[in-house]
Amino acid sequence: ACAAMTAGYDIAVIGGGIMGCATALRMAEGDMRAIVLDQGDLGQGASGSNAGTLSLQIKRVKLMPYALKGHHEWEAMGESVGFRKTGGYTLAFTERESELLHERQTLKAKAGAPIELVSNNHIRNAEPNLTQKVISASYCAEDGYANSSLTGQYYRGRLRDQGIPYRERCPVTAISQVGAGFALNTPQGEITASRILMATGAWLKPTAAMLGVDLPVNARINTVSVTERLGPLTSTVIGHATGLLTMKQKANGTVLIGGGWQGRGTPQEGRGEVTASSVQPNLALAQFALPALANARIMRSWTGFEANVPDFYPLAGALPGMDGAFVLGCVRGGYTIGPYISKLMGDFILDREPELPLFDPGRNFNED
């Protein structure tokens, strides 16, 4: 997929994660000629380094309709992305956490998520290896996970099937407006396109800066750890009322542990760095919830960048003040919502009415 030549495309998609690839696929359905460019390999950024959790219990109320639709997308992708619907529990260990859990999950249930509060007997029968110190818990039968390391392989196959060209290890180093379109400088030659979509995740700020637009994007450096293979300990996705723990045991016996604990670094410097001061409390909370982890060895810990703006809602729409330029990203829970919000974005660029509203990148971020 790498001929160094100048070609005029209808749209150049910068960023080959879930959002860039899925939007390109949607636009191709409307006969728009797209090319996808990624500075690394497809699906190797946030789309490939996250813990793969597909939980409705950790989504924001306002994003629930998008998360529910996103879940259906993952379910439809099925085995090719390692999708498993296991159900999931969120645990509270103190009265304060219990209040928080009840309050949040009640709102999410009202927003359409099939979340129920369950008795301690229920959870002991379902997950006998969990600590006895659970005060209350919620359950969502829809929760599960996919294998984020299959993201790139999956979308590479889909782009190929649809005849959409893509270039890997092809960073865009400069963008200029040429006539009614754009010229993109890359190590593999110049690419011209009538429109551009920036779907570069944590790299959205420097990407938009190439066009002189300042987006208020921050990057979180989430840490994930994986244990050695263990005997069966848990069959569902386990979370904590504070959101500081997500845990699941994969089919091969390894337990994946996350929860948004922060590493060090910036997207511009390359990969983030794992810090012991973050990993230790994350693992301590996991072990408190699942005491059998006390003897497990951690095989690897890594980080992935997650972008956000001040109000923590997505950027999805036209780039302010720049005709023909679009932006998609900054979704908390972007792995779950990505395949669906990308369809909406594709429809928007194709001048079709999106099924659910998008999130104007030009909005006032101080209001929410």
CSV table of C-alpha atoms in Angstrom, one decimal:
chain,number,residue,atom,x,y,z
A,1,ALA,CA,0.0,0.0,0.0
A,2,CYS,CA,3.0,2.2,-0.4
A,3,ALA,CA,3.6,3.8,-3.8
A,4,ALA,CA,5.4,7.2,-3.3
A,5,MET,CA,3.4,9.2,-5.8
A,6,THR,CA,1.2,12.3,-5.7
A,7,ALA,CA,-2.5,11.4,-6.1
A,8,GLY,CA,-5.5,13.6,-5.7
A,9,TYR,CA,-7.9,12.0,-3.2
A,10,ASP,CA,-11.4,13.2,-2.1
A,11,ILE,CA,-10.1,13.0,1.5
A,12,ALA,CA,-6.9,12.2,3.4
A,13,VAL,CA,-7.4,10.6,6.8
A,14,ILE,CA,-4.6,11.4,9.1
A,15,GLY,CA,-4.5,8.7,11.8
A,16,GLY,CA,-5.0,4.9,11.3
A,17,GLY,CA,-6.6,4.0,14.5
A,18,ILE,CA,-10.2,2.8,14.9
A,19,MET,CA,-11.7,6.2,14.2
A,20,GLY,CA,-9.6,7.0,11.2
A,21,CYS,CA,-10.1,3.6,9.6
A,22,ALA,CA,-13.8,3.2,10.4
A,23,THR,CA,-14.6,6.7,9.1
A,24,ALA,CA,-12.7,5.9,5.9
A,25,LEU,CA,-14.8,2.7,5.5
A,26,ARG,CA,-18.0,4.7,6.0
A,27,MET,CA,-17.0,7.3,3.5
A,28,ALA,CA,-16.1,4.7,0.9
A,29,GLU,CA,-19.7,3.4,1.1
A,30,GLY,CA,-20.6,6.9,-0.2
A,31,ASP,CA,-18.1,6.6,-3.0
A,32,MET,CA,-15.6,9.0,-1.5
A,33,ARG,CA,-12.0,8.2,-2.4
A,34,ALA,CA,-10.0,8.2,0.8
A,35,ILE,CA,-6.4,7.4,1.8
A,36,VAL,CA,-5.4,6.6,5.4
A,37,LEU,CA,-2.0,7.7,6.7
A,38,ASP,CA,-0.4,6.6,10.0
A,39,GLN,CA,2.9,7.6,11.5
A,40,GLY,CA,3.3,4.1,12.8
A,41,ASP,CA,1.3,0.9,12.1
A,42,LEU,CA,-2.5,0.9,11.8
A,43,GLY,CA,-4.2,0.5,15.2
A,44,GLN,CA,-1.0,0.6,17.2
A,45,GLY,CA,-1.7,3.9,19.2
A,46,ALA,CA,-4.5,4.1,21.7
A,47,SER,CA,-6.6,1.7,19.6
A,48,GLY,CA,-4.1,-1.1,20.2
A,49,SER,CA,-2.6,-0.3,23.6
A,50,ASN,CA,-5.7,-0.1,25.8
A,51,ALA,CA,-7.1,-2.9,28.0
A,52,GLY,CA,-9.9,-3.7,25.6
A,53,THR,CA,-12.7,-3.2,28.2
A,54,LEU,CA,-16.1,-2.8,26.7
A,55,SER,CA,-18.1,-1.7,29.8
A,56,LEU,CA,-21.2,0.4,29.8
A,57,GLN,CA,-20.8,0.9,33.6
A,58,ILE,CA,-17.8,3.2,33.2
A,59,LYS,CA,-19.4,5.4,30.4
A,60,ARG,CA,-20.7,8.9,31.0
A,61,VAL,CA,-24.5,9.3,31.0
A,62,LYS,CA,-24.5,11.7,28.0
A,63,LEU,CA,-22.4,9.3,25.9
A,64,MET,CA,-24.6,6.2,26.8
A,65,PRO,CA,-26.5,6.2,23.5
A,66,TYR,CA,-23.2,6.2,21.6
A,67,ALA,CA,-21.7,3.5,23.9
A,68,LEU,CA,-24.8,1.2,23.4
A,69,LYS,CA,-24.4,1.5,19.6
A,70,GLY,CA,-20.7,1.0,19.9
A,71,HIS,CA,-21.3,-2.2,21.8
A,72,HIS,CA,-23.4,-3.5,18.9
A,73,GLU,CA,-20.6,-2.7,16.5
A,74,TRP,CA,-18.1,-4.7,18.5
A,75,GLU,CA,-20.5,-7.6,18.8
A,76,ALA,CA,-20.9,-7.6,15.0
A,77,MET,CA,-17.1,-7.7,14.5
A,78,GLY,CA,-17.1,-10.7,16.8
A,79,GLU,CA,-14.3,-13.2,16.7
A,80,SER,CA,-12.1,-11.2,14.3
A,81,VAL,CA,-11.5,-8.7,17.1
A,82,GLY,CA,-11.6,-11.2,20.0
A,83,PHE,CA,-15.0,-9.9,21.2
A,84,ARG,CA,-16.4,-11.6,24.3
A,85,LYS,CA,-19.6,-10.7,26.1
A,86,THR,CA,-18.9,-11.9,29.7
A,87,GLY,CA,-21.1,-9.5,31.8
A,88,GLY,CA,-19.4,-7.3,34.3
A,89,TYR,CA,-19.5,-6.3,38.0
A,90,THR,CA,-18.6,-2.9,39.6
A,91,LEU,CA,-17.7,-3.2,43.3
A,92,ALA,CA,-17.9,-0.9,46.3
A,93,PHE,CA,-15.9,-1.6,49.4
A,94,THR,CA,-17.0,1.3,51.7
A,95,GLU,CA,-20.3,3.1,52.4
A,96,ARG,CA,-19.1,6.2,50.5
A,97,GLU,CA,-18.2,4.1,47.4
A,98,SER,CA,-21.6,2.4,47.7
A,99,GLU,CA,-23.4,5.7,47.6
A,100,LEU,CA,-21.4,6.7,44.6
A,101,LEU,CA,-22.1,3.4,42.9
A,102,HIS,CA,-25.9,3.7,43.5
A,103,GLU,CA,-26.0,7.3,42.4
A,104,ARG,CA,-24.0,6.8,39.1
A,105,GLN,CA,-25.4,3.5,38.0
A,106,THR,CA,-29.0,4.6,38.6
A,107,LEU,CA,-28.4,7.5,36.2
A,108,LYS,CA,-26.8,5.2,33.6
A,109,ALA,CA,-29.6,2.7,33.8
A,110,LYS,CA,-32.1,5.6,33.2
A,111,ALA,CA,-30.0,6.5,30.1
A,112,GLY,CA,-30.6,3.1,28.7
A,113,ALA,CA,-27.8,0.9,30.0
A,114,PRO,CA,-29.0,-2.5,31.3
A,115,ILE,CA,-27.3,-2.1,34.7
A,116,GLU,CA,-28.8,-3.6,37.9
A,117,LEU,CA,-27.8,-3.4,41.5
A,118,VAL,CA,-27.2,-7.0,42.8
A,119,SER,CA,-27.1,-8.6,46.2
A,120,ASN,CA,-23.9,-9.8,47.9
A,121,ASN,CA,-25.2,-13.4,47.6
A,122,HIS,CA,-25.6,-13.0,43.9
A,123,ILE,CA,-22.0,-11.8,43.5
A,124,ARG,CA,-20.5,-14.5,45.8
A,125,ASN,CA,-22.3,-17.2,43.7
A,126,ALA,CA,-21.2,-15.7,40.4
A,127,GLU,CA,-17.6,-14.8,41.4
A,128,PRO,CA,-16.6,-16.9,44.4
A,129,ASN,CA,-12.9,-15.8,44.3
A,130,LEU,CA,-13.7,-12.1,44.9
A,131,THR,CA,-13.0,-10.6,48.3
A,132,GLN,CA,-15.7,-11.0,51.0
A,133,LYS,CA,-15.4,-7.2,51.7
A,134,VAL,CA,-17.8,-6.2,48.9
A,135,ILE,CA,-20.5,-3.9,50.4
A,136,SER,CA,-22.5,-3.5,47.2
A,137,ALA,CA,-22.2,-4.2,43.5
A,138,SER,CA,-23.8,-3.5,40.1
A,139,TYR,CA,-24.0,-5.9,37.2
A,140,CYS,CA,-24.3,-5.3,33.4
A,141,ALA,CA,-24.9,-8.4,31.2
A,142,GLU,CA,-23.8,-6.5,28.1
A,143,ASP,CA,-20.2,-5.8,29.4
A,144,GLY,CA,-17.3,-7.6,28.0
A,145,TYR,CA,-14.0,-7.0,26.1
A,146,ALA,CA,-12.2,-7.3,22.8
A,147,ASN,CA,-8.6,-7.9,22.1
A,148,SER,CA,-7.1,-4.4,21.3
A,149,SER,CA,-4.0,-6.0,19.8
A,150,LEU,CA,-6.1,-7.3,16.9
A,151,THR,CA,-7.3,-3.7,16.0
A,152,GLY,CA,-4.7,-3.1,13.3
A,153,GLN,CA,-4.9,-6.5,11.7
A,154,TYR,CA,-8.7,-6.2,11.6
A,155,TYR,CA,-8.9,-2.7,10.0
A,156,ARG,CA,-6.0,-3.5,7.6
A,157,GLY,CA,-8.1,-6.3,6.2
A,158,ARG,CA,-11.2,-4.2,6.0
A,159,LEU,CA,-9.4,-1.4,4.2
A,160,ARG,CA,-7.8,-3.8,1.8
A,161,ASP,CA,-11.2,-5.5,1.1
A,162,GLN,CA,-12.7,-2.1,0.2
A,163,GLY,CA,-9.8,-1.0,-1.9
A,164,ILE,CA,-8.9,1.9,0.3
A,165,PRO,CA,-5.2,2.7,0.1
A,166,TYR,CA,-3.3,3.2,3.4
A,167,ARG,CA,0.3,4.1,4.2
A,168,GLU,CA,2.0,3.0,7.4
A,169,ARG,CA,5.1,4.6,8.9
A,170,CYS,CA,4.0,7.7,7.0
A,171,PRO,CA,3.9,10.7,9.3
A,172,VAL,CA,2.4,13.9,8.0
A,173,THR,CA,5.0,16.6,8.7
A,174,ALA,CA,3.3,19.6,7.2
A,175,ILE,CA,-0.2,20.5,5.9
A,176,SER,CA,-0.8,23.4,3.6
A,177,GLN,CA,-3.9,24.7,1.8
A,178,VAL,CA,-3.6,24.5,-1.9
A,179,GLY,CA,-6.4,26.0,-3.9
A,180,ALA,CA,-9.6,24.4,-2.6
A,181,GLY,CA,-7.8,21.5,-1.1
A,182,PHE,CA,-4.8,20.4,1.0
A,183,ALA,CA,-1.2,19.3,0.4
A,184,LEU,CA,0.3,16.9,2.9
A,185,ASN,CA,4.1,16.4,3.2
A,186,THR,CA,5.2,12.9,4.1
A,187,PRO,CA,8.4,10.9,3.9
A,188,GLN,CA,6.6,8.9,1.1
A,189,GLY,CA,6.0,12.0,-1.1
A,190,GLU,CA,3.3,14.7,-1.2
A,191,ILE,CA,-0.3,13.8,-1.0
A,192,THR,CA,-3.1,16.1,-2.2
A,193,ALA,CA,-6.7,15.8,-1.2
A,194,SER,CA,-9.9,18.0,-1.4
A,195,ARG,CA,-10.5,17.4,2.3
A,196,ILE,CA,-8.7,16.1,5.4
A,197,LEU,CA,-9.8,14.3,8.5
A,198,MET,CA,-7.6,14.5,11.6
A,199,ALA,CA,-8.1,11.4,13.7
A,200,THR,CA,-4.8,11.4,15.5
A,201,GLY,CA,-5.9,10.8,19.1
A,202,ALA,CA,-3.4,12.2,21.6
A,203,TRP,CA,-1.6,13.8,18.6
A,204,LEU,CA,-4.6,16.0,17.6
A,205,LYS,CA,-3.0,19.2,19.1
A,206,PRO,CA,0.2,19.1,17.1
A,207,THR,CA,-1.7,17.9,14.0
A,208,ALA,CA,-4.2,20.9,14.1
A,209,ALA,CA,-1.3,23.2,14.9
A,210,MET,CA,0.1,22.5,11.4
A,211,LEU,CA,-3.0,24.5,10.1
A,212,GLY,CA,-2.6,27.1,12.8
A,213,VAL,CA,-5.6,25.9,14.9
A,214,ASP,CA,-5.1,25.5,18.6
A,215,LEU,CA,-7.2,22.7,20.0
A,216,PRO,CA,-7.4,22.4,23.9
A,217,VAL,CA,-6.3,18.8,23.9
A,218,ASN,CA,-4.6,17.1,26.9
A,219,ALA,CA,-3.2,13.6,26.9
A,220,ARG,CA,-3.6,11.1,29.7
A,221,ILE,CA,-1.0,8.3,29.9
A,222,ASN,CA,-3.0,5.3,31.1
A,223,THR,CA,-1.2,2.2,32.4
A,224,VAL,CA,-2.1,-1.4,31.8
A,225,SER,CA,-0.5,-4.5,33.3
A,226,VAL,CA,-0.8,-8.2,32.5
A,227,THR,CA,-0.1,-11.2,34.8
A,228,GLU,CA,1.3,-14.6,34.0
A,229,ARG,CA,-1.2,-17.4,33.0
A,230,LEU,CA,-3.3,-18.4,36.0
A,231,GLY,CA,-6.0,-21.0,36.7
A,232,PRO,CA,-9.6,-19.8,36.4
A,233,LEU,CA,-10.2,-16.9,38.9
A,234,THR,CA,-12.9,-14.8,37.4
A,235,SER,CA,-15.3,-15.0,34.4
A,236,THR,CA,-16.5,-11.4,34.1
A,237,VAL,CA,-15.1,-7.9,33.8
A,238,ILE,CA,-14.5,-6.5,37.3
A,239,GLY,CA,-14.5,-2.8,38.0
A,240,HIS,CA,-14.5,-0.5,41.1
A,241,ALA,CA,-16.9,2.3,42.0
A,242,THR,CA,-14.1,4.9,41.7
A,243,GLY,CA,-13.2,3.8,38.2
A,244,LEU,CA,-9.6,3.1,39.4
A,245,LEU,CA,-9.8,-0.6,38.5
A,246,THR,CA,-10.7,-2.6,35.5
A,247,MET,CA,-9.8,-6.3,35.5
A,248,LYS,CA,-10.6,-9.3,33.3
A,249,GLN,CA,-9.1,-12.8,32.9
A,250,LYS,CA,-8.6,-13.7,29.2
A,251,ALA,CA,-9.1,-17.2,27.7
A,252,ASN,CA,-5.4,-17.9,28.0
A,253,GLY,CA,-5.5,-17.4,31.8
A,254,THR,CA,-3.7,-14.0,31.9
A,255,VAL,CA,-5.3,-11.2,34.0
A,256,LEU,CA,-5.4,-7.8,32.4
A,257,ILE,CA,-5.4,-4.9,35.0
A,258,GLY,CA,-6.1,-1.2,34.3
A,259,GLY,CA,-8.0,1.7,35.7
A,260,GLY,CA,-6.6,4.9,34.3
A,261,TRP,CA,-3.5,5.1,36.6
A,262,GLN,CA,-1.1,7.6,35.0
A,263,GLY,CA,2.4,7.1,33.7
A,264,ARG,CA,4.8,9.8,32.5
A,265,GLY,CA,5.5,11.4,29.1
A,266,THR,CA,4.0,13.2,26.2
A,267,PRO,CA,2.7,12.0,22.8
A,268,GLN,CA,5.3,14.2,21.1
A,269,GLU,CA,8.2,12.3,22.9
A,270,GLY,CA,6.9,9.0,21.7
A,271,ARG,CA,5.8,6.1,24.0
A,272,GLY,CA,4.9,6.9,27.6
A,273,GLU,CA,6.8,5.5,30.6
A,274,VAL,CA,5.4,3.3,33.3
A,275,THR,CA,5.9,4.5,36.9
A,276,ALA,CA,6.0,2.2,40.0
A,277,SER,CA,4.1,4.9,42.0
A,278,SER,CA,1.1,4.3,39.6
A,279,VAL,CA,1.4,0.6,39.0
A,280,GLN,CA,1.7,-0.4,42.7
A,281,PRO,CA,-1.7,1.1,43.9
A,282,ASN,CA,-3.4,-0.3,40.8
A,283,LEU,CA,-2.1,-3.8,41.5
A,284,ALA,CA,-2.9,-3.4,45.3
A,285,LEU,CA,-6.5,-2.6,44.5
A,286,ALA,CA,-6.7,-5.5,42.0
A,287,GLN,CA,-5.3,-7.8,44.7
A,288,PHE,CA,-7.8,-6.5,47.3
A,289,ALA,CA,-10.7,-7.3,45.0
A,290,LEU,CA,-9.2,-10.6,43.9
A,291,PRO,CA,-7.0,-11.9,46.8
A,292,ALA,CA,-5.7,-14.9,44.7
A,293,LEU,CA,-3.6,-12.4,42.7
A,294,ALA,CA,-1.2,-12.1,45.7
A,295,ASN,CA,1.0,-14.8,44.2
A,296,ALA,CA,0.7,-13.9,40.6
A,297,ARG,CA,3.7,-12.5,38.7
A,298,ILE,CA,3.3,-9.4,36.5
A,299,MET,CA,4.7,-10.1,33.1
A,300,ARG,CA,4.5,-6.6,31.6
A,301,SER,CA,3.1,-3.1,32.2
A,302,TRP,CA,2.7,-0.5,29.4
A,303,THR,CA,1.1,2.8,28.7
A,304,GLY,CA,-1.3,4.2,26.1
A,305,PHE,CA,-2.2,7.8,25.4
A,306,GLU,CA,-5.8,8.9,25.8
A,307,ALA,CA,-6.7,12.4,24.6
A,308,ASN,CA,-9.3,14.6,26.2
A,309,VAL,CA,-10.6,18.2,26.1
A,310,PRO,CA,-11.7,20.2,29.2
A,311,ASP,CA,-15.3,19.0,29.1
A,312,PHE,CA,-14.3,15.4,28.4
A,313,TYR,CA,-16.7,15.0,25.5
A,314,PRO,CA,-15.5,14.1,22.0
A,315,LEU,CA,-14.3,16.4,19.2
A,316,ALA,CA,-16.3,15.3,16.2
A,317,GLY,CA,-17.1,17.8,13.4
A,318,ALA,CA,-15.6,20.5,11.2
A,319,LEU,CA,-12.3,22.1,12.3
A,320,PRO,CA,-13.2,25.7,13.3
A,321,GLY,CA,-12.4,28.3,10.6
A,322,MET,CA,-10.9,25.8,8.1
A,323,ASP,CA,-13.1,24.8,5.2
A,324,GLY,CA,-12.8,21.1,4.2
A,325,ALA,CA,-11.0,20.1,7.4
A,326,PHE,CA,-12.6,17.8,10.0
A,327,VAL,CA,-11.5,16.4,13.4
A,328,LEU,CA,-12.5,13.3,15.3
A,329,GLY,CA,-11.1,12.2,18.6
A,330,CYS,CA,-10.8,12.9,22.3
A,331,VAL,CA,-13.4,10.4,23.4
A,332,ARG,CA,-13.1,9.0,26.9
A,333,GLY,CA,-14.0,5.4,26.3
A,334,GLY,CA,-13.0,5.9,22.7
A,335,TYR,CA,-12.4,2.2,22.2
A,336,THR,CA,-16.0,1.3,22.9
A,337,ILE,CA,-17.5,4.2,21.1
A,338,GLY,CA,-15.0,4.5,18.2
A,339,PRO,CA,-16.5,2.2,15.6
A,340,TYR,CA,-19.9,3.9,16.0
A,341,ILE,CA,-19.0,7.6,16.2
A,342,SER,CA,-16.9,7.0,13.1
A,343,LYS,CA,-20.0,6.1,11.2
A,344,LEU,CA,-21.6,9.3,12.3
A,345,MET,CA,-18.5,11.2,11.3
A,346,GLY,CA,-18.5,9.5,7.9
A,347,ASP,CA,-22.1,10.5,7.3
A,348,PHE,CA,-21.4,14.1,8.4
A,349,ILE,CA,-18.6,14.4,5.8
A,350,LEU,CA,-20.8,12.8,3.2
A,351,ASP,CA,-23.4,15.5,3.9
A,352,ARG,CA,-25.8,12.9,5.3
A,353,GLU,CA,-27.7,13.6,8.5
A,354,PRO,CA,-26.0,11.6,11.3
A,355,GLU,CA,-28.2,9.3,13.4
A,356,LEU,CA,-27.1,10.9,16.6
A,357,PRO,CA,-25.7,14.4,17.1
A,358,LEU,CA,-21.9,15.0,16.8
A,359,PHE,CA,-19.7,17.2,19.1
A,360,ASP,CA,-18.7,20.5,17.6
A,361,PRO,CA,-14.9,21.1,17.9
A,362,GLY,CA,-15.6,24.8,17.9
A,363,ARG,CA,-17.8,24.8,21.0
A,364,ASN,CA,-17.2,26.8,24.2
A,365,PHE,CA,-15.4,24.3,26.5
A,366,ASN,CA,-16.0,26.4,29.6
A,367,GLU,CA,-19.7,25.8,29.8
A,368,ASP,CA,-20.2,22.2,30.7
